[in-house]
Short mmCIF file of C-alpha atoms in Angstrom, two decimals:
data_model
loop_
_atom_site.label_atom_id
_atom_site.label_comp_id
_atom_site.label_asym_id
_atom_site.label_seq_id
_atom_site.Cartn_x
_atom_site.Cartn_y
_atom_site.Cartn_z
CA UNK A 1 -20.86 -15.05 -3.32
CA UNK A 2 -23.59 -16.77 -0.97
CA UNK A 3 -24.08 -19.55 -3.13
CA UNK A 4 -20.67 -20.48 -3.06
CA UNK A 5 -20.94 -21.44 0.58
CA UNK A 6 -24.96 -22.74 0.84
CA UNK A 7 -27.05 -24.11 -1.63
CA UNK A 8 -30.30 -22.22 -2.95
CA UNK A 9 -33.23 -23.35 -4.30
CA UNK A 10 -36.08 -21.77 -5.97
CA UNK A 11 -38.68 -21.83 -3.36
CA UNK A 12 -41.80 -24.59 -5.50
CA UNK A 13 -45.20 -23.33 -6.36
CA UNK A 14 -47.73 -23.63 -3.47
CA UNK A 15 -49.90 -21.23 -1.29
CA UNK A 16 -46.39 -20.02 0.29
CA UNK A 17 -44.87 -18.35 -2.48
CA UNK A 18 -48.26 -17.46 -3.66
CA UNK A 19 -49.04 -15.86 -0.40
CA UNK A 20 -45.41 -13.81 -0.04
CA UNK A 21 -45.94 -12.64 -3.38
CA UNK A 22 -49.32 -11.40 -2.67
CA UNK A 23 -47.96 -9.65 0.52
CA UNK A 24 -44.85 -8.68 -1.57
CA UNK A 25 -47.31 -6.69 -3.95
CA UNK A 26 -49.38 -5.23 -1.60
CA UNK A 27 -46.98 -3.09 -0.13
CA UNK A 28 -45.22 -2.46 -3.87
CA UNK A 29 -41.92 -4.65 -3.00
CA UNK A 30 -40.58 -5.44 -6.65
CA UNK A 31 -39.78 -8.89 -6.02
CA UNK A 32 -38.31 -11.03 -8.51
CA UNK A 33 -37.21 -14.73 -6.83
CA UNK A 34 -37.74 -16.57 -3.88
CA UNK A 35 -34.93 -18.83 -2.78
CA UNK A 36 -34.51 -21.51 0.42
CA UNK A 37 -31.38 -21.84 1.73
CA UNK A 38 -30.34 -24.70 3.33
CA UNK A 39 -29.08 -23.81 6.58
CA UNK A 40 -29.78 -26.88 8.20
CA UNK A 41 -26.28 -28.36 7.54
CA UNK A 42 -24.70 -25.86 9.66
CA UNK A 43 -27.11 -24.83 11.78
CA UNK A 44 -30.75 -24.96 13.02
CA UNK A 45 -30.40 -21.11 13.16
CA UNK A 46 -33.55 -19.53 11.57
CA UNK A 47 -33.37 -16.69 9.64
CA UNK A 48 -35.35 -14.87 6.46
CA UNK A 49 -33.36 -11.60 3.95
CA UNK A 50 -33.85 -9.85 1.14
CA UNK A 51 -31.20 -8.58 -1.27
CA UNK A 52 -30.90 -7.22 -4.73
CA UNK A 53 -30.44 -3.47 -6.35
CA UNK A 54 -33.53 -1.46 -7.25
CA UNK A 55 -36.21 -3.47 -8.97
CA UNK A 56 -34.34 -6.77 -8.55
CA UNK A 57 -35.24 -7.81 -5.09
CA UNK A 58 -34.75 -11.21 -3.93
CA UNK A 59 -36.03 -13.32 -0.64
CA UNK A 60 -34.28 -15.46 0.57
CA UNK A 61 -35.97 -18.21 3.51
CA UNK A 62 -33.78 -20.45 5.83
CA UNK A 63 -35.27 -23.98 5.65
CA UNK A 64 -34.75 -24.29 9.34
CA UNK A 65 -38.11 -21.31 9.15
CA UNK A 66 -39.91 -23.82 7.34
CA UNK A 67 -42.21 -25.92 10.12
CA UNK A 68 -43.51 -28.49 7.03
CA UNK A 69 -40.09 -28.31 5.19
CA UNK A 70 -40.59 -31.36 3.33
CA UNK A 71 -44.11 -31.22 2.17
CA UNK A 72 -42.83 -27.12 1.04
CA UNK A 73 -39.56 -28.09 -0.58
CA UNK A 74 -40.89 -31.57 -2.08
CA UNK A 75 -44.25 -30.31 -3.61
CA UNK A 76 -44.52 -33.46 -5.58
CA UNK A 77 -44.85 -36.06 -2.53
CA UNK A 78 -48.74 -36.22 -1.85
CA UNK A 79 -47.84 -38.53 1.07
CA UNK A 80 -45.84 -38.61 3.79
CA UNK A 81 -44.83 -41.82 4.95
CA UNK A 82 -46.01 -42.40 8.44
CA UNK A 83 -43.56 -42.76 11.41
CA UNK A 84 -45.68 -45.18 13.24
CA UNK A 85 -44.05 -48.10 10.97
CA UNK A 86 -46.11 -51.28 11.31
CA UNK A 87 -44.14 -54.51 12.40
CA UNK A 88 -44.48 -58.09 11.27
CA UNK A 89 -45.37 -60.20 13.66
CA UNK A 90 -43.53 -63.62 13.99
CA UNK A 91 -46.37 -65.48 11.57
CA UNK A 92 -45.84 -62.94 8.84
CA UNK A 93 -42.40 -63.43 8.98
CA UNK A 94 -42.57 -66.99 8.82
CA UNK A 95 -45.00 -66.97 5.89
CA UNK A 96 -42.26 -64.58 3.91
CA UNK A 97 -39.90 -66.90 4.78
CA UNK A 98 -41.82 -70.01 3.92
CA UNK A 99 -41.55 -73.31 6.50
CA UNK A 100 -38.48 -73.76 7.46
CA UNK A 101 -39.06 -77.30 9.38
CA UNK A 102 -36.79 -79.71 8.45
CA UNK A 103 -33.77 -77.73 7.58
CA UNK A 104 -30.51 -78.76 7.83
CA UNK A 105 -27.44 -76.48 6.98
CA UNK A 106 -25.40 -78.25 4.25
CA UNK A 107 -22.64 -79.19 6.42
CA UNK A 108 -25.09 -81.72 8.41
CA UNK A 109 -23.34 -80.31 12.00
CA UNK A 110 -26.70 -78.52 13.08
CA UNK A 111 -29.91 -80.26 13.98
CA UNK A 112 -33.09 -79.24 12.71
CA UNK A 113 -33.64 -75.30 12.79
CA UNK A 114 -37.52 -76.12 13.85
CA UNK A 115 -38.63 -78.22 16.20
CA UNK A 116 -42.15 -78.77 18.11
CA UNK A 117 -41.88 -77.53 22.15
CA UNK A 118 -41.08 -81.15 23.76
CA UNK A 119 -42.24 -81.40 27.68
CA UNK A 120 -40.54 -83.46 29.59
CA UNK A 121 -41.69 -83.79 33.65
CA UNK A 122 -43.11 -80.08 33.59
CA UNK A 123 -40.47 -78.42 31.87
CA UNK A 124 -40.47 -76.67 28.41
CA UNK A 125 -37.20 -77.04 26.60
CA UNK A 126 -36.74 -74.44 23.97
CA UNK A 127 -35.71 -76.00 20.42
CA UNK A 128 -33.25 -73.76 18.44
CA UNK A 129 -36.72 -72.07 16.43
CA UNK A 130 -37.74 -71.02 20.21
CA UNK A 131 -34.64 -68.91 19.99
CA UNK A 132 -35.04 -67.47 16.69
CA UNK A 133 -38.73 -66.90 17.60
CA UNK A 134 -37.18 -64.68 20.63
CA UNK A 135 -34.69 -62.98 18.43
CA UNK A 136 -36.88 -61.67 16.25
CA UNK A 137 -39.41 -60.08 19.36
CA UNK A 138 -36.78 -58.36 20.78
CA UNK A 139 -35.44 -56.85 17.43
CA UNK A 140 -39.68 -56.16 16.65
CA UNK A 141 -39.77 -54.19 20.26
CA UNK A 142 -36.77 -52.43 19.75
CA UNK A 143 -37.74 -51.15 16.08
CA UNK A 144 -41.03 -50.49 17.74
CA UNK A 145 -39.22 -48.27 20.70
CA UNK A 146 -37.35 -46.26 18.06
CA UNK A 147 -39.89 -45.98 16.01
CA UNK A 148 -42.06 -44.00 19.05
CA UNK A 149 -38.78 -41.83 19.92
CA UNK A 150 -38.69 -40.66 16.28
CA UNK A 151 -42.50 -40.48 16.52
CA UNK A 152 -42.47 -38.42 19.68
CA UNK A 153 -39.58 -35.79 18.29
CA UNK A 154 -41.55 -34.94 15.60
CA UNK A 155 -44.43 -34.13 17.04
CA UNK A 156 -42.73 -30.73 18.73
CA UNK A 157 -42.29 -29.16 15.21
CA UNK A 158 -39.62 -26.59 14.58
CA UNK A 159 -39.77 -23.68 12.91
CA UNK A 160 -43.50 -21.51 12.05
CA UNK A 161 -46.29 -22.14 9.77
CA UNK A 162 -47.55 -20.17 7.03
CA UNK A 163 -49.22 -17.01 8.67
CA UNK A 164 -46.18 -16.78 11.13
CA UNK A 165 -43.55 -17.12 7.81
CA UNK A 166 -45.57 -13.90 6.19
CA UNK A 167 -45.38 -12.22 9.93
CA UNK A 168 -41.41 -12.75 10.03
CA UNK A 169 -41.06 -11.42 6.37
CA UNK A 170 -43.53 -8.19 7.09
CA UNK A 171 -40.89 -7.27 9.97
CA UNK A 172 -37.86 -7.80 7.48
CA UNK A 173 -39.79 -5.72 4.42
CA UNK A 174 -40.85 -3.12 6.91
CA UNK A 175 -37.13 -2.28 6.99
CA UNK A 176 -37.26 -1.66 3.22
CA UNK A 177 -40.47 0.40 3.62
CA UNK A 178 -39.62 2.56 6.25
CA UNK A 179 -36.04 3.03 4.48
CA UNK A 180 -33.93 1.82 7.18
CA UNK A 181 -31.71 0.47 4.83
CA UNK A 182 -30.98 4.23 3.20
CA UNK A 183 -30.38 5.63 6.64
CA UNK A 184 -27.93 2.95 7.82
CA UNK A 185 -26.28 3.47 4.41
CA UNK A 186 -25.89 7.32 5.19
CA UNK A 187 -24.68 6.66 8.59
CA UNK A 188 -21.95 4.46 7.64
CA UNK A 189 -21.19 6.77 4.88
CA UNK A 190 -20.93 9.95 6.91
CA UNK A 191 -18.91 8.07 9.50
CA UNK A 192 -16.35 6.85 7.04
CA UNK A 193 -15.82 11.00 5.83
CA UNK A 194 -15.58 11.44 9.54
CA UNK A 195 -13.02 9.01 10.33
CA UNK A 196 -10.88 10.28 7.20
CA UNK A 197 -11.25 13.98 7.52
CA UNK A 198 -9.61 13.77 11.02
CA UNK A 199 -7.44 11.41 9.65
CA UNK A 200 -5.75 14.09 7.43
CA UNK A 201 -5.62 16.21 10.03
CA UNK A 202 -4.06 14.59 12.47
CA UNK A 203 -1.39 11.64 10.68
CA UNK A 204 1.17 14.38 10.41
CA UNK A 205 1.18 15.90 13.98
CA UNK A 206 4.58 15.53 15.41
CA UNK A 207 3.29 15.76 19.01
CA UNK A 208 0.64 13.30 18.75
CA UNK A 209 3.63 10.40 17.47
CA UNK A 210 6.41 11.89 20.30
CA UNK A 211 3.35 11.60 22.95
CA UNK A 212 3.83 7.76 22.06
CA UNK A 213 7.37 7.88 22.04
CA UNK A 214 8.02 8.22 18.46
CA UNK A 215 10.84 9.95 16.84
CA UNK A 216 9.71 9.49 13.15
CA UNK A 217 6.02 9.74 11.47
CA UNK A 218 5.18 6.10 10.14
CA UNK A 219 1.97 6.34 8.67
CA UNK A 220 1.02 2.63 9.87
CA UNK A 221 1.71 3.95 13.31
CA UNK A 222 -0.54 6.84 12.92
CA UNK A 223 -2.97 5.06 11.95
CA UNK A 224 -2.84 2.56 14.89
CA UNK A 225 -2.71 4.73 16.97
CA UNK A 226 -5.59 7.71 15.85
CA UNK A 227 -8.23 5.06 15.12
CA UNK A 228 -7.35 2.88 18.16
CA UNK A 229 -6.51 5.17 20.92
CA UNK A 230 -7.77 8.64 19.84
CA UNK A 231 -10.99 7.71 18.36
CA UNK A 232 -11.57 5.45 21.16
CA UNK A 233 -13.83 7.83 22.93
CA UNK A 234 -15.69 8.62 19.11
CA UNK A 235 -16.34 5.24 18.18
CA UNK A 236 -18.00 4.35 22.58
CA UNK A 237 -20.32 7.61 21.33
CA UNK A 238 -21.01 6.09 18.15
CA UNK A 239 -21.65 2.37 19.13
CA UNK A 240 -23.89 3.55 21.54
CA UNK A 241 -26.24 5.82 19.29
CA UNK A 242 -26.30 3.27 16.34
CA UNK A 243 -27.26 0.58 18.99
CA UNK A 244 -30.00 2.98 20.15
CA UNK A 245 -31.20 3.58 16.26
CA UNK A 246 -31.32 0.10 15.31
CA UNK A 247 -33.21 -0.56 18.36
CA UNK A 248 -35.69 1.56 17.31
CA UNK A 249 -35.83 0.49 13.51
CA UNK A 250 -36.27 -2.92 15.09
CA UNK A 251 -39.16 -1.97 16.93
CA UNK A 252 -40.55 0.28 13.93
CA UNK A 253 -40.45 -2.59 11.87
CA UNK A 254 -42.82 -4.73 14.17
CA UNK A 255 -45.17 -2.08 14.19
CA UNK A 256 -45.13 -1.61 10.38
CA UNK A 257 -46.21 -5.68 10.61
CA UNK A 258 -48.36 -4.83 13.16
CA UNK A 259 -50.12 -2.43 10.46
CA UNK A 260 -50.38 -5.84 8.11
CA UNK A 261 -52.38 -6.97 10.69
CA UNK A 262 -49.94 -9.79 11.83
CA UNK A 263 -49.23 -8.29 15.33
CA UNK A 264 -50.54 -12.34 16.74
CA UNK A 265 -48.46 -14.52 14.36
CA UNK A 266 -45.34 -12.23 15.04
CA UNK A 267 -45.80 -12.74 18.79
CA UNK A 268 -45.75 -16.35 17.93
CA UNK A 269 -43.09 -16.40 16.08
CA UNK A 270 -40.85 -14.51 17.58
CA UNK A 271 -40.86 -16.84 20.78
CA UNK A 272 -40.99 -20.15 18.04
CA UNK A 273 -37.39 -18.35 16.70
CA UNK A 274 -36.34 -17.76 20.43
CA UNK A 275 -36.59 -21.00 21.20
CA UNK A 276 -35.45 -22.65 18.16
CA UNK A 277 -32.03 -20.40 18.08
CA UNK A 278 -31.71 -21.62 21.66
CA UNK A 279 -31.57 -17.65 22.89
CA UNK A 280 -32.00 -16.95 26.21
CA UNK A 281 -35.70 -14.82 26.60
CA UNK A 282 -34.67 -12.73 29.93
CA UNK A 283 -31.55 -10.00 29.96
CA UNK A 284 -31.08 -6.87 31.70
CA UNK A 285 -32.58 -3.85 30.51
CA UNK A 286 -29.70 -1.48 30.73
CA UNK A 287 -26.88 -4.24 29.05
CA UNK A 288 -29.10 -4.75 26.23
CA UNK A 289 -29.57 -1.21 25.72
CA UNK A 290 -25.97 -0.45 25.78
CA UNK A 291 -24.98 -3.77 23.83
CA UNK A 292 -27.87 -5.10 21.79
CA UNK A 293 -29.00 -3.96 18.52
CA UNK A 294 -31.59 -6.05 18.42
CA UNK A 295 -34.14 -5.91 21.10
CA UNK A 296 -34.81 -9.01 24.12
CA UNK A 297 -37.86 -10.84 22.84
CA UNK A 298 -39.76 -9.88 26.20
CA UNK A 299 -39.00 -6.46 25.33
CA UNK A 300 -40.48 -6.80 21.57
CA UNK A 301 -43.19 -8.88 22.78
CA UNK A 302 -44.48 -5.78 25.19
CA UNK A 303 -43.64 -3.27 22.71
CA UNK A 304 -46.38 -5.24 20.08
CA UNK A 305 -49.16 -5.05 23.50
CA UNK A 306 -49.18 -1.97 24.16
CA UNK A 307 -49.19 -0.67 20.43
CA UNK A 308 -52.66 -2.69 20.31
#
């Protein structure tokens, strides 16, 4: 149902998809398509998935993880207009707008529209074309100030390059190598036969309903009240240990990118993604552990140093 709520493209031929295909089948990933997404109309959030059943795996790029998004997604253009944007100067604008001395407006009320600088006793009196002449340098200087600001914000490029795209998408398809996907798929599985099992056994438990000060059995009490309140203490246990294994997938899967030999464009990318998701780089170490599944970047950045 993604594509119901973002668009996706097939990602064009170029040394990108050639390059994540070549990584793809080194490591025996069976991919089959490479999409972009654009998540740029909701977000400048940066992200990069895979999806699909067996041999049908798909990747999936956020634009906003594209640094040269346009020259990527628009393989046709061969050249990029430049932001410098050169400005007429007042005799260019003139000669496109041929000599305008002598003009009168047809309802004969305006003088002349050009007129030669007259001096009279030291002072320059400014005919109407000395106006326009000013006009059109202040509308050249501010063009020419915009055109710097726009000039100047793209110069600090989002988003990461090739190498650090391929680094990003060694992390995520370490997760499929080391079957991280399988185990969180057992987990969730064996917590669900959990959950029910004591379900059964406790729904019909007269004391467990009068403890709340129930008379009857509803069963949409019971089952407020054994998954909020009595599996409280389960699910705190739970949290906690997932948090802890997810952690550690997290940290397995830099290594397994690490073992691509893309330990330096990770470390690059991972602070380009900090700091282009506007997260915050410094946390405590014991709230992250309890409440983070994914690791602090400083954290993740020091794990990839020391495995070198």
């Amino acid at each position: 149902i993604a594509p119901l709520f973002d668009k996706y493209s097939p990602l064009p031929d170029g040394e990108l998809k050639q390059k994540i295909e070549n990584l793809a089948k080194s490591i025996g990933f069976p991919l089959t398509k490479l999409y972009v997404v654009q998540g740029s109309k909701r977000s400048s959030h940066s992200n990069a998935y895979f999806y699909g059943f067996y041999k049908n795996k798909r990747i999936v790029l956020y634009d906003t993880l594209l640094e040269d998004k346009d020259g990527i997604l628009d393989a046709s253009k061969n050249d990029i207009p430049s932001s410098s944007g050169e400005l007429k100067t007042d005799s260019d604008v003139k000669e496109s707008s041929g000599d305008n001395s002598g003009f009168s407006p047809d309802n004969g009320d305006w003088e002349k529209v050009t007129k030669p600088v007259e001096e009279d006793k030291g002072e320059v009196i400014k005919s109407e074309s000395d106006v326009d002449d000013e006009s059109i340098n202040t509308l050249n200087d501010t063009v020419e100030s915009e055109t710097q600001k726009v000039a100047e914000d793209k110069m600090e490029k989002k988003g990461c390059n090739i190498g650090e795209i391929l680094a990003v998408l060694s992390h995520e398809l370490g997760h499929w190598k080391l079957n991280h996907i399988v185990y969180n798929i057992v987990i969730s599985q064996v917590n669900l036969l959990i959950n029910f099992t004591l379900f059964s056994l406790l729904y019909q438990n007269s004391a467990l309903f009068t403890a709340f000060g129930f008379s009857t059995q509803p069963i949409l009490i019971g089952l407020i009240i054994i998954f909020q309140f009595i599996f409280s203490p389960y699910n705190l246990i739970l949290g906690f240990l997932v948090i802890l294994f997810t952690r550690r997938c997290e940290f397995q899967a830099d290594g397994f990118a690490k073992s691509l030999h893309r330990a330096a464009d990770l470390h690059k990318a991972l602070i380009k993604l900090n700091k282009d998701n506007l997260s915050f780089p410094v946390h405590d170490w014991l709230y992250s552990t309890f409440n983070y599944s994914h690791p602090p970047l400083l954290e993740r950045i020091e794990a990839l140093r020391k495995s070198e």
